[in-house]
Tab-separated table of C-alpha atoms in Angstrom:
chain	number	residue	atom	x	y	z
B	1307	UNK	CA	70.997	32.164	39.136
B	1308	UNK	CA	69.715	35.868	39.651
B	1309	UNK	CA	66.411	35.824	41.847
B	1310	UNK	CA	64.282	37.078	38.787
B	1311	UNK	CA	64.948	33.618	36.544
B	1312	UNK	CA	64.555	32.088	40.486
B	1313	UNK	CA	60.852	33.166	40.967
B	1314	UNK	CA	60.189	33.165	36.958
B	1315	UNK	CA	60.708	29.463	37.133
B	1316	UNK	CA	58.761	28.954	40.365
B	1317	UNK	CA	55.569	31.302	39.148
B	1318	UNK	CA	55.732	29.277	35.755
B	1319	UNK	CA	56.074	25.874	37.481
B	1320	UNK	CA	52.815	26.998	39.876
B	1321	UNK	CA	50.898	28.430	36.817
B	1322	UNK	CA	51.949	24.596	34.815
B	1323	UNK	CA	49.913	22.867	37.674
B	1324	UNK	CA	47.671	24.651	37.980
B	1325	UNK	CA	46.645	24.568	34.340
B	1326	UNK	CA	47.256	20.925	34.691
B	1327	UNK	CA	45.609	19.702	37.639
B	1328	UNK	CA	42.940	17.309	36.244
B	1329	UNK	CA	45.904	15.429	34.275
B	1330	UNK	CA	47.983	15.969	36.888
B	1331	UNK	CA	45.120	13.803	39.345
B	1332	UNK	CA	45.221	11.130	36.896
B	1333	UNK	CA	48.735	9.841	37.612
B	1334	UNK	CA	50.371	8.660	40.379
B	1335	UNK	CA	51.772	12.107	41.057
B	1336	UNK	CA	50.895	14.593	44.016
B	1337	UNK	CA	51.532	18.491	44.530
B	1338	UNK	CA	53.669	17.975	47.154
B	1339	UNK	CA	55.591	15.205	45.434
B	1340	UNK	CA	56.229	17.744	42.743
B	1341	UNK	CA	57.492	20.465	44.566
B	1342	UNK	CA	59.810	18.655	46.771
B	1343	UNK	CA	61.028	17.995	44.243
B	1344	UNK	CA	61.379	21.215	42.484
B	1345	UNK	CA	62.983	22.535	45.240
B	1346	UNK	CA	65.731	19.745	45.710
B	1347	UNK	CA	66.758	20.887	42.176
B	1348	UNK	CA	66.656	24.229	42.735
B	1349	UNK	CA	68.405	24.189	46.329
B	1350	UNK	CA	71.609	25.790	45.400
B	1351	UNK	CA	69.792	29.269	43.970
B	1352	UNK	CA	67.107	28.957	47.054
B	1353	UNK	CA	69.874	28.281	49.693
B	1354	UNK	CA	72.356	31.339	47.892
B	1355	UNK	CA	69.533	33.766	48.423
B	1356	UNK	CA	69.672	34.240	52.364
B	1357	UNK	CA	72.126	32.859	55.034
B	1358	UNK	CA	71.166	29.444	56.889
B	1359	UNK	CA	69.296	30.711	60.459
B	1360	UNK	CA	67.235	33.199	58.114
B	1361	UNK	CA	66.067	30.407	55.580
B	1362	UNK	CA	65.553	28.457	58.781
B	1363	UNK	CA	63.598	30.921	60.053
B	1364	UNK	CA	61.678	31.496	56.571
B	1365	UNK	CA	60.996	27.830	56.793
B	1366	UNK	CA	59.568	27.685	59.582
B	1367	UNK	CA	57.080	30.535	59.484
B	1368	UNK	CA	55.755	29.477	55.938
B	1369	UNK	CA	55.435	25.935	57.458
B	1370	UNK	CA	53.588	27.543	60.973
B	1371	UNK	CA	51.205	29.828	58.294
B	1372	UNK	CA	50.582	26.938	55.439
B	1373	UNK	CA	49.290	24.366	58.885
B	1374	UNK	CA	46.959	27.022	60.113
B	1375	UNK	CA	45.088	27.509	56.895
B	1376	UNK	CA	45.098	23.998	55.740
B	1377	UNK	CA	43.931	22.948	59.971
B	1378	UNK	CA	41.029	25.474	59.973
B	1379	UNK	CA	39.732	24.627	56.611
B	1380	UNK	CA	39.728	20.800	57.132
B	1381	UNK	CA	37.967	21.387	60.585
B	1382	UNK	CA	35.170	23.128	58.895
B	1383	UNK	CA	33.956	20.590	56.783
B	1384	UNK	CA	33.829	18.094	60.039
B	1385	UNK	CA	29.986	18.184	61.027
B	1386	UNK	CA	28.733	17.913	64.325
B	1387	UNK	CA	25.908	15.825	63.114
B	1388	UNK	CA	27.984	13.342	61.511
B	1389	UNK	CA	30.548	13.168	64.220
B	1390	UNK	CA	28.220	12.147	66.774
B	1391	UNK	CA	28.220	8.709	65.201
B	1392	UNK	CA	31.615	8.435	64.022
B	1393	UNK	CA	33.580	10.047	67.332
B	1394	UNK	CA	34.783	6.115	68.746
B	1395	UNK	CA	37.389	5.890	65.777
B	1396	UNK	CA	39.406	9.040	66.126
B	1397	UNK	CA	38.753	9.246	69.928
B	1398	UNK	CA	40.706	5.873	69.802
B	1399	UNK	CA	43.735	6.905	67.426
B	1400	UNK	CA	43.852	9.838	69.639
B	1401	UNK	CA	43.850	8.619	73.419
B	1402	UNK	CA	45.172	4.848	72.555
B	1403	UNK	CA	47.178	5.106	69.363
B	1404	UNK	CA	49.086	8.363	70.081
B	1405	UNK	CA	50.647	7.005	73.559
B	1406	UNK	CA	51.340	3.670	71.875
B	1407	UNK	CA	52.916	4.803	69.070
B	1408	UNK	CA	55.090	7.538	71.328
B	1409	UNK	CA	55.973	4.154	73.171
B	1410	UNK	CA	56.548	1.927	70.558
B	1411	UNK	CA	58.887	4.557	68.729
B	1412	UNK	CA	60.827	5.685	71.545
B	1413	UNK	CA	61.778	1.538	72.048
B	1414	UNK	CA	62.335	1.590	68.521
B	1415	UNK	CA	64.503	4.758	68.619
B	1416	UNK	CA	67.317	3.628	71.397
B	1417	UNK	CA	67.159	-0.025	69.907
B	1418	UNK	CA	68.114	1.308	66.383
B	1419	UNK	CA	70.295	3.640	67.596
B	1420	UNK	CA	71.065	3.495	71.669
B	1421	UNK	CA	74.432	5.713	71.650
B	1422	UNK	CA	71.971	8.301	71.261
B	1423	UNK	CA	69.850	7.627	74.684
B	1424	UNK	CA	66.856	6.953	76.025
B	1425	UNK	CA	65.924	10.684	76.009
B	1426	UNK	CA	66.784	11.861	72.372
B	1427	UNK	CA	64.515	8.115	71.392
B	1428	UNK	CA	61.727	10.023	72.804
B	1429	UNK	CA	62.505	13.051	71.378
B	1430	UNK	CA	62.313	11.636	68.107
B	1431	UNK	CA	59.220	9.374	68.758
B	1432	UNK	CA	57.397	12.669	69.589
B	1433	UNK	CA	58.325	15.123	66.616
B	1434	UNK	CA	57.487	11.691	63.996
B	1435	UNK	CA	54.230	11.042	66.084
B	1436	UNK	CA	51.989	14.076	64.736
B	1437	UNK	CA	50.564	12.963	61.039
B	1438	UNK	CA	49.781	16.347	58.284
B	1439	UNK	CA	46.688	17.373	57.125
B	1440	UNK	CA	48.698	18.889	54.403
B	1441	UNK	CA	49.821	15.583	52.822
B	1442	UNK	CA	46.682	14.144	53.408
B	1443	UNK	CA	44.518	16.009	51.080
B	1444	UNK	CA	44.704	13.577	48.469
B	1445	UNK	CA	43.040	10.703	50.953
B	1446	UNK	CA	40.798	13.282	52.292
B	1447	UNK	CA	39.537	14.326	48.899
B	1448	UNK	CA	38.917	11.214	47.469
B	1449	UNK	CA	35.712	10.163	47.142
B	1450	UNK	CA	36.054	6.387	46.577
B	1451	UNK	CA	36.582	6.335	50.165
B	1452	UNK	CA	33.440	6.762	52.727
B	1453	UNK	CA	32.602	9.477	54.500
B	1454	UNK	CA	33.379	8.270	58.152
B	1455	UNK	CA	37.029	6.742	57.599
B	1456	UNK	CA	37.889	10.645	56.011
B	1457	UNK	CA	36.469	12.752	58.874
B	1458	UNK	CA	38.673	10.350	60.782
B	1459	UNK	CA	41.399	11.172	59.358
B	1460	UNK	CA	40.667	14.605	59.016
B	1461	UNK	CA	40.347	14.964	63.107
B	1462	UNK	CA	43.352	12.919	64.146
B	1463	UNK	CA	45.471	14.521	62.084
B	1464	UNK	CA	43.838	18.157	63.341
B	1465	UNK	CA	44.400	17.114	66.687
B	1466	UNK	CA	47.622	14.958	67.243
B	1467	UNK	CA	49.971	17.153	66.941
B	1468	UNK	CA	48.473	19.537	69.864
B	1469	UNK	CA	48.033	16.180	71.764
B	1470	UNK	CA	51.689	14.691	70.806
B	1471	UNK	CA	53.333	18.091	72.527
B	1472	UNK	CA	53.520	17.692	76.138
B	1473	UNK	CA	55.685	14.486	74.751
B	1474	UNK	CA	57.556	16.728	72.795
B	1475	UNK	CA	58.398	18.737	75.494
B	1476	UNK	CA	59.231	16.374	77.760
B	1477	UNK	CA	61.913	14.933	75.225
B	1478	UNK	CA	63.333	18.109	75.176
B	1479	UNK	CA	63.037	18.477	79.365
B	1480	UNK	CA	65.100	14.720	78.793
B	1481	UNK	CA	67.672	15.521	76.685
B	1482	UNK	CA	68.517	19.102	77.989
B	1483	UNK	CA	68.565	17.518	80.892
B	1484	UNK	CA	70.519	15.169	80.493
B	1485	UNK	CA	73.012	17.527	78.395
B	1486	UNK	CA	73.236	19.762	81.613
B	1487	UNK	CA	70.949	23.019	80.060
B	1488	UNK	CA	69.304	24.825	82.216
B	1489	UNK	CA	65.732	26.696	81.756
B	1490	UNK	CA	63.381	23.244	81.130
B	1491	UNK	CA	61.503	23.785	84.972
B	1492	UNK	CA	57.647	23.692	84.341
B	1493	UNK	CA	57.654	22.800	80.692
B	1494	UNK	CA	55.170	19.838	81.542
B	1495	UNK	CA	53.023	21.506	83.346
B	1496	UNK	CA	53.062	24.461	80.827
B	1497	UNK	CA	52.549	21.864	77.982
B	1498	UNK	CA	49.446	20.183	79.375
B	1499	UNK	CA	48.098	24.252	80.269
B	1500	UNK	CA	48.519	24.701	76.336
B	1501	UNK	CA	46.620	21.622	75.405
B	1502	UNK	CA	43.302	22.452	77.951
B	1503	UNK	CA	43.288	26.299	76.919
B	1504	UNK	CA	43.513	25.823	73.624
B	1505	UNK	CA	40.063	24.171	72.347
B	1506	UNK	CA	38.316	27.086	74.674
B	1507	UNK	CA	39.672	29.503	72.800
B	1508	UNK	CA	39.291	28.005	69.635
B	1509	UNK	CA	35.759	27.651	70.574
B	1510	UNK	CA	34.943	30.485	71.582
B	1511	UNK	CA	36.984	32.590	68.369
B	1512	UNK	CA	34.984	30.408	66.050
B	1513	UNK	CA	31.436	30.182	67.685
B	1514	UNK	CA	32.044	34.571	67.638
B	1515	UNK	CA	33.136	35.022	64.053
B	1516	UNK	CA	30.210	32.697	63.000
B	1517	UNK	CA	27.544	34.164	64.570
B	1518	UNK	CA	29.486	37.901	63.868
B	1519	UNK	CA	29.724	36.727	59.888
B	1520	UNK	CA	25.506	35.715	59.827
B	1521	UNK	CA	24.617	39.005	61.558
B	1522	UNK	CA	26.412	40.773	58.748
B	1523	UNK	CA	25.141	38.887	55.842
B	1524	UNK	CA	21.655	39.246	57.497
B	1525	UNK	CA	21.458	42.820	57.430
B	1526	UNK	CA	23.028	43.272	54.297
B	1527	UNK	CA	26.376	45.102	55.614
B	1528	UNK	CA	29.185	42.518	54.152
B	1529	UNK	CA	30.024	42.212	50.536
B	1530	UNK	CA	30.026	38.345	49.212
B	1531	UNK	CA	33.943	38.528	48.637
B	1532	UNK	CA	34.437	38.739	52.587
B	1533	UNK	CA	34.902	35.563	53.067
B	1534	UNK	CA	37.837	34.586	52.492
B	1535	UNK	CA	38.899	37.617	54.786
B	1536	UNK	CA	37.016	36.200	57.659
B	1537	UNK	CA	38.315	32.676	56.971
B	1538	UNK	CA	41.787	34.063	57.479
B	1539	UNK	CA	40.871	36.258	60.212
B	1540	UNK	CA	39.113	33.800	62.336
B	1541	UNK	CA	42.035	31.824	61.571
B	1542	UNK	CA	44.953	33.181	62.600
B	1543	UNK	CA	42.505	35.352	65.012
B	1544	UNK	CA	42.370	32.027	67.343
B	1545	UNK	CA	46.179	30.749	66.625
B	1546	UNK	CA	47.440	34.375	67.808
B	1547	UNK	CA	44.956	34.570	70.470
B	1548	UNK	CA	45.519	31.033	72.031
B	1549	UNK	CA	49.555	31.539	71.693
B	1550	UNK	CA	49.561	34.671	73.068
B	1551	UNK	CA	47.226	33.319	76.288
B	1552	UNK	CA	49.571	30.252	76.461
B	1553	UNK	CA	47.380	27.721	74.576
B	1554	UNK	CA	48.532	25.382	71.735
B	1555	UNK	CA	47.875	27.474	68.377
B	1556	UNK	CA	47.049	24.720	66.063
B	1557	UNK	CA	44.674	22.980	68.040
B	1558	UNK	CA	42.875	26.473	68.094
B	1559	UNK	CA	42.844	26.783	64.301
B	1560	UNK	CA	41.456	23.384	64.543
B	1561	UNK	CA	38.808	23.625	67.119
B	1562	UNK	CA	38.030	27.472	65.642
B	1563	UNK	CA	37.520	26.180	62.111
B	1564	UNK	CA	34.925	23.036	63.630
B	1565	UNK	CA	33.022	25.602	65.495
B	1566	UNK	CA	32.944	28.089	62.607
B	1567	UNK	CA	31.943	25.589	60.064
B	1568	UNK	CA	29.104	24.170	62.240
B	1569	UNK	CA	27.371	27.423	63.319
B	1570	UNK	CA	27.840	29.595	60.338
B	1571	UNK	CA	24.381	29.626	58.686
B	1572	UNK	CA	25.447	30.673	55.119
B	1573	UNK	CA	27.174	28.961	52.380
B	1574	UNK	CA	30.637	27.961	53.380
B	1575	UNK	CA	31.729	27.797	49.690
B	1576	UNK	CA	34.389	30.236	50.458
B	1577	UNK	CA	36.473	28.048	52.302
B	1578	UNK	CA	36.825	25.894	49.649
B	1579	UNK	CA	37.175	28.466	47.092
B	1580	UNK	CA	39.959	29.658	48.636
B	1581	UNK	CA	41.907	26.698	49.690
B	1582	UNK	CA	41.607	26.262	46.205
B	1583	UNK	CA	43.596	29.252	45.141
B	1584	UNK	CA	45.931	30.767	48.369
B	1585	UNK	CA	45.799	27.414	50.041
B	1586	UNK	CA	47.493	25.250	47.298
B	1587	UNK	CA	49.591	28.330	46.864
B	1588	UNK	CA	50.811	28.234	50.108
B	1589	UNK	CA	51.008	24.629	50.325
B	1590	UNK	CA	53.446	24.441	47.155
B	1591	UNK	CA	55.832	27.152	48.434
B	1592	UNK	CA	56.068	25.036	51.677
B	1593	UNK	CA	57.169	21.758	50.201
B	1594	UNK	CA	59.264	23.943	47.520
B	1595	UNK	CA	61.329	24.838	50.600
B	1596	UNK	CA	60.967	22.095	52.293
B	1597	UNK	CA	62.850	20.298	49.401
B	1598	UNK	CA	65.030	23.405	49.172
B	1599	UNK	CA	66.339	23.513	52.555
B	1600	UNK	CA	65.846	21.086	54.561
B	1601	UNK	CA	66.236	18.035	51.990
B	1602	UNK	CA	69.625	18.953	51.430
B	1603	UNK	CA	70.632	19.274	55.046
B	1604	UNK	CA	69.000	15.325	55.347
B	1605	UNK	CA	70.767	14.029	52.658
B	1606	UNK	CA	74.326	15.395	53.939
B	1607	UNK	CA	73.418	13.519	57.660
B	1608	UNK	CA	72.063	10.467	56.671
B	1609	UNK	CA	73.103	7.248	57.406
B	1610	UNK	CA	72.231	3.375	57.998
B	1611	UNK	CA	70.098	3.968	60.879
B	1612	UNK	CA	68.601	7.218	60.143
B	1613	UNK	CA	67.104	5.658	57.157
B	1614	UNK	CA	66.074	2.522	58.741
B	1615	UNK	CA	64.251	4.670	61.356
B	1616	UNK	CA	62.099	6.883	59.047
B	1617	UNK	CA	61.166	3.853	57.321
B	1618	UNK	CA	60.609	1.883	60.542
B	1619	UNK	CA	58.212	5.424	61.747
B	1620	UNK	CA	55.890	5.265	58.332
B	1621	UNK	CA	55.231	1.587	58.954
B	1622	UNK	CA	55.553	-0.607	61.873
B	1623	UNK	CA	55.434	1.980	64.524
B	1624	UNK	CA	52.381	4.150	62.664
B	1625	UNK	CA	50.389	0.930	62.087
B	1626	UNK	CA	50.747	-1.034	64.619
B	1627	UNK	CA	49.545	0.998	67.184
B	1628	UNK	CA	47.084	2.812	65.292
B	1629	UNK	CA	45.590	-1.028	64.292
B	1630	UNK	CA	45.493	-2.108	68.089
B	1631	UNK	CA	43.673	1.232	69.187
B	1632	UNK	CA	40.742	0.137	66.651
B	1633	UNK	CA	40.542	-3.395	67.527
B	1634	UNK	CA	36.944	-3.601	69.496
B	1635	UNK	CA	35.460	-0.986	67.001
B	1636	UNK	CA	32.846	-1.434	63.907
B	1637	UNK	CA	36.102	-1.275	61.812
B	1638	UNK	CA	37.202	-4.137	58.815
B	1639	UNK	CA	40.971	-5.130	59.301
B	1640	UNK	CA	41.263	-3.145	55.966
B	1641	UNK	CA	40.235	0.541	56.955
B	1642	UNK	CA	42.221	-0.497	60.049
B	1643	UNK	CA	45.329	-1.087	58.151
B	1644	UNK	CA	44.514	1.457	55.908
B	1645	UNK	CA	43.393	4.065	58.532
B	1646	UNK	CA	47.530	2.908	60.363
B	1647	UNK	CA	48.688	3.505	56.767
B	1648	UNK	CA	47.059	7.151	56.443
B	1649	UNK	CA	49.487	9.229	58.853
B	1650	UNK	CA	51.717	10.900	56.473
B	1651	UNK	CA	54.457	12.947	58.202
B	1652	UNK	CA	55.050	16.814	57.188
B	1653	UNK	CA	54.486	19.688	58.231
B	1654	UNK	CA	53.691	19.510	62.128
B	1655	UNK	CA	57.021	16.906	62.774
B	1656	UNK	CA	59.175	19.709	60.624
B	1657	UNK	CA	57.581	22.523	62.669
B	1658	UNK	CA	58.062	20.404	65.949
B	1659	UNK	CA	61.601	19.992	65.423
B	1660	UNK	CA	62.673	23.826	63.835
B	1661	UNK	CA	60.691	24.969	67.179
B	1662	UNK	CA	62.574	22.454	69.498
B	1663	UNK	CA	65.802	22.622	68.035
B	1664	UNK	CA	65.844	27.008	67.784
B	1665	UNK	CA	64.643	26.918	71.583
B	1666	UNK	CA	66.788	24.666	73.004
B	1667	UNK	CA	70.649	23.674	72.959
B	1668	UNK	CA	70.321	20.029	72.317
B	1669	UNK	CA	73.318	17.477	71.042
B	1670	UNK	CA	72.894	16.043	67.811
B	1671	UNK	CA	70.381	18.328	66.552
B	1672	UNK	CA	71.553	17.505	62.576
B	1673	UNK	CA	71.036	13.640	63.138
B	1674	UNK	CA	67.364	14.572	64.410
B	1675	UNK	CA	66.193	16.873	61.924
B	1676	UNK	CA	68.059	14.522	58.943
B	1677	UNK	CA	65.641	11.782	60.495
B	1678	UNK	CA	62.690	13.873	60.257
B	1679	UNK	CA	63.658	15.270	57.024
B	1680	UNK	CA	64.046	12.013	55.754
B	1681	UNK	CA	60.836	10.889	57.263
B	1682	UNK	CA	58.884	13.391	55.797
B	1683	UNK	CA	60.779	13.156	52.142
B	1684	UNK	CA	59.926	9.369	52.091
B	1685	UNK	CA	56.419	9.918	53.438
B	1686	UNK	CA	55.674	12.444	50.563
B	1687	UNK	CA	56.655	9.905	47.863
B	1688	UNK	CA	55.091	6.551	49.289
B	1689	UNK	CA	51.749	8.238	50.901
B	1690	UNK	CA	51.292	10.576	47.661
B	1691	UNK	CA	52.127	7.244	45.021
B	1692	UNK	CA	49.507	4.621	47.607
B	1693	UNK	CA	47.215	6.990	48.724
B	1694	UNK	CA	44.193	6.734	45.353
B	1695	UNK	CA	44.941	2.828	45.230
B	1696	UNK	CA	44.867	1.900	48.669
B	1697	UNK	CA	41.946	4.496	49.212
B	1698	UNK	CA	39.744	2.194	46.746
B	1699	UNK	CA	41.029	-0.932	48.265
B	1700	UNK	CA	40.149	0.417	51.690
B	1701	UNK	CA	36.330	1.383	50.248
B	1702	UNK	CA	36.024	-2.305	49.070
B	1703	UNK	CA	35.267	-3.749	52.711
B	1704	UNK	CA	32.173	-1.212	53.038
């Protein structure tokens, strides 16, 4: 197929949706859904265009660039005022629910398949740990459900994945380890540096472009289309900042976007404005990809076990843990099950394993990222099909 007809069929397949979107809300269909699946059918064009490490490497950066935007701009509708009274439930998902659900999936891991080892079980319990704000959009966004159980969502799934990665790391310490690579010393301690630097910088990007951005609209100096420039800036400002200081980049974006949103005096209609534009933009091309590349690579690795364990990571070992963690809190079994149903995987496990997989030598790196590529392809069709319906039977207990 020559690359014009490529990207003619792509613009007029994001145009089609776009046109469509209200319809397109009314069925059981989701964005992502859509163009996962667009770009399964169109994987032999997509994958002729470039060799494999540069689509790899393609992926990846559209994956790193599509969680930044979609991380900041969820952050910044989380209010401080609200949160005060609504802090227990995530706080638990976060500090009880993550660890269990690392534990219960590494057990599950090496039982379903133990000629892997102990070490690539927790490997794989880390990189399936971290849920996407991307996927979750269509939960967050829906108003049937109260306020509280979606700014719950909204900040576990902004903060797991910067929690989940000194487990991450110390799967890969395990397993290159245990493979006889060299170069893992201090990974642990440089992990758990990332995780504490991270939110200061965040902080203290967003708390400056907010107060920055009101000075300038005070005294007349920026024009009303600057911000989606400063949403970007501050952005990517306190990803490149915290990376390049050795903090965790996402949970920057994240913490930058909460601070922004919560001291910028004006009208933050911008942000929403332009998630509604770039931001699905970018979010299509992802999962277009996504179902390009790595779909393909899934389905050629996938057996009896890797499909038992992505199903086995969506359900028992997301819920289970997740529905312990709450037990003690103001919560109804329902938004309990629902809230362990909510974790759709995406972007972040993806991400987790490209990054894992490019910086280190590990054995069976094609069973692990056919598992998460299966994970994810699974989690966009069930979480996109149950989220609107199990939403509105989650609202029924309040």
């Amino acid at each position: 197929m020559h690359h014009s007809i490529l990207l003619l069929i792509l613009l007029a397949a994001f145009a089609a949706t776009a046109l469509a979107g209200r319809l397109i809300d009314r069925t059981p269909l989701t964005l992502p859904m859509i163009f996962a699946a667009l770009g399964l059918l169109l994987a032999t064009p997509i994958n002729d265009l470039a060799q494999p490490h540069q689509l790899s490497a393609a992926t990846r950066l559209l994956a790193e660039i599509t969680l930044i935007v979609v991380l900041f701009a969820d952050a910044s509708h989380i209010r401080f005022s609200r949160f005060r009274h609504m802090w227990q439930k995530p706080a638990r998902m976060l500090i009880i629910g993550l660890p269990l659900t690392v534990g219960l999936g590494t057990l599950v891991a090496y039982l379903v398949a133990p000629g892997a080892g102990i070490a690539m079980a927790v490997l794989t319990a880390a990189v399936l740990t971290p849920t996407d704000a991307a996927l979750a959009q269509s939960v967050v966004e829906n108003d049937d459900l109260p306020v509280a159980l979606r700014q719950t969502i909204v900040v576990e799934s902004g903060l797991n994945d910067g929690l989940v990665l000194p487990f991450v790391l110390l799967g890969a310490l395990l397993v290159s380890s245990t493979s006889g690579h060299e170069g893992t010393d201090g990974l642990a301690i440089q992990s758990l540096w990332q995780v504490v630097l991270a939110p200061v910088i965040g902080g203290v990007v967003g708390a400056g472009m907010a107060r920055l951005s009101d000075a300038a609209q005070t005294r007349g100096f920026a024009r009303k289309a600057a911000g989606g420039i400063v949403f970007l800036s501050t952005a990517f400002g306190a990803y490149l900042l915290s990376e390049t200081l050795g903090g965790n980049g996402f949970i920057a974006a994240f913490v930058a976007g909460m601070t922004f949103g919560n001291l910028f005096a004006d009208d933050m209609g911008f942000v929403a404005d332009f998630m509604d534009d770039i931001g699905i933009l970018l979010t299509m091309s992802a999962f277009v990809i996504f179902g390009a590349v790595l779909l393909p690579q899934a389905f050629d690795h996938v057996t009896a076990p890797v499909f038992l364990l992505a199903v086995l990571f969506l359900t028992i070992v997301r819920i289970v843990p997740i529905y312990l963690s709450l037990l003690g809190s103001d919560t109804h079994p329902r938004e309990r099950l629902f809230l362990g149903w909510a974790g759709p995987r995406g972007l972040a496990s993806i991400l987790f394993t490209l990054i894992i997989t490019d910086e280190f030598d590990l054995p069976g790196e094609a069973e692990l990222l056919a598992c998460v590529s299966m994970t994810v392809g699974l989690s966009i069709l069930f979480h996109g099909v149950t989220a609107h319906p199990l939403a509105r039977w989650a609202a029924v207990s309040r």
